[in-house]
Amino acid sequence: MQITSHLRKFITATALSAAALGASAADNMPAMPQIHGVLRTRLEMTTTDPVEYRFQVRYARLSLGGDIGPSVKYFVQTDLCDQGKIKILDVWSRIALAPGLYIQAGQFRMPFGVETFMAPSNYVFSNRSFIGKQMCNYRAVGAKLAYTLPSAPLLLEAGVFNPRAIGDHNVWQKRVAASGKATFTPGPMTFSAGIASLTPDSVRANLFDLSAGFSHNRWQARAEYMYEHYRPAAETRHHIPYPQPHHSRRDNDSSHKQIARRRSPRQLRALYVPLRRDCGPWRVVESAP
């Protein structure tokens, strides 16, 4: 009986030790990568005479991300068919420097704005707003620092980037693009403010953004205001890479309302207010003199 009792204790201790070693090894091993994707197809028709139509694969995105140890993260996202084109969207790695502080480098969205960070899989409505599509839909190659305060729900982000398009990373630059953003999330409310300075061509554009949001259970409301000011050079005024207010159009979808006025293209303001639950979005686009 004593031999049997000792044998049971030995087997139990051995099993507990093996389980502890297995858990420790699992904690030290990198987590399995997470794979996500979104596919969106559509048919569009014109209201002109004769009627024209087209089928499109608007998005066929595939992303891969995960952790390498406790302090390193990575993310890669590509669009396999963006209206017939293959695009590399995001490629970045992130290293945690201290609790709440990390540095991120690679190709990703500049820390500015709210609507532009909403992925197609998270759209509240069937399409993006004017801000999300035209104002500062900007990915760049660079690095950013982010810090979350331990005593308050406040996230601070700032980064510097190449000013040119993401299609060519070999060009030496004489200027930089920069942006910064602060996000405060007390309970169900979200407030953010940001600033960005871009030079995608020979035009320096300075943008300012304010946003407020509320989310509780199935209710969600958000308002965002963005102000853009730029001074195109004389030789490039006929080739401005930014949307001009007097070329705006009224959407065919009755759930969207857009008001535009013809004024100088040097300043552009936009306001977007989406309301969820039995209400469609409402947005106003207004150009300043």
CSV table of N, CA and C in Angstrom, one decimal, residues 31-34 64-68 72-75:
chain,number,residue,atom,x,y,z
A,31,ALA,N,3.3,33.4,-31.0
A,31,ALA,CA,1.9,33.1,-31.3
A,31,ALA,C,1.7,32.8,-32.8
A,32,MET,N,0.7,32.0,-33.1
A,32,MET,CA,0.4,31.8,-34.5
A,32,MET,C,-0.1,33.1,-35.2
A,33,PRO,N,0.3,33.3,-36.4
A,33,PRO,CA,-0.1,34.5,-37.1
A,33,PRO,C,-1.6,34.5,-37.3
A,34,GLN,N,-2.2,35.7,-37.3
A,34,GLN,CA,-3.6,35.8,-37.6
A,34,GLN,C,-3.8,36.3,-39.0
A,64,LEU,N,-1.9,39.6,-42.8
A,64,LEU,CA,-1.2,38.6,-41.9
A,64,LEU,C,-0.5,39.4,-40.8
A,65,GLY,N,-0.8,39.0,-39.6
A,65,GLY,CA,-0.2,39.7,-38.5
A,65,GLY,C,0.0,38.9,-37.2
A,66,GLY,N,0.8,39.3,-36.3
A,66,GLY,CA,1.0,38.5,-35.1
A,66,GLY,C,2.1,39.0,-34.3
A,67,ASP,N,2.5,38.3,-33.3
A,67,ASP,CA,3.6,38.6,-32.3
A,67,ASP,C,4.8,37.7,-32.5
A,68,ILE,N,6.0,38.3,-32.3
A,68,ILE,CA,7.2,37.6,-32.2
A,68,ILE,C,7.8,37.9,-30.8
A,72,VAL,N,7.5,42.3,-29.8
A,72,VAL,CA,7.6,42.6,-31.2
A,72,VAL,C,6.3,42.1,-31.9
A,73,LYS,N,5.8,43.0,-32.7
A,73,LYS,CA,4.6,42.7,-33.5
A,73,LYS,C,4.9,43.0,-35.0
A,74,TYR,N,4.1,42.4,-35.9
A,74,TYR,CA,4.3,42.6,-37.3
A,74,TYR,C,2.9,42.6,-38.0
A,75,PHE,N,2.8,43.2,-39.2
A,75,PHE,CA,1.6,43.2,-39.9
A,75,PHE,C,1.9,43.5,-41.4
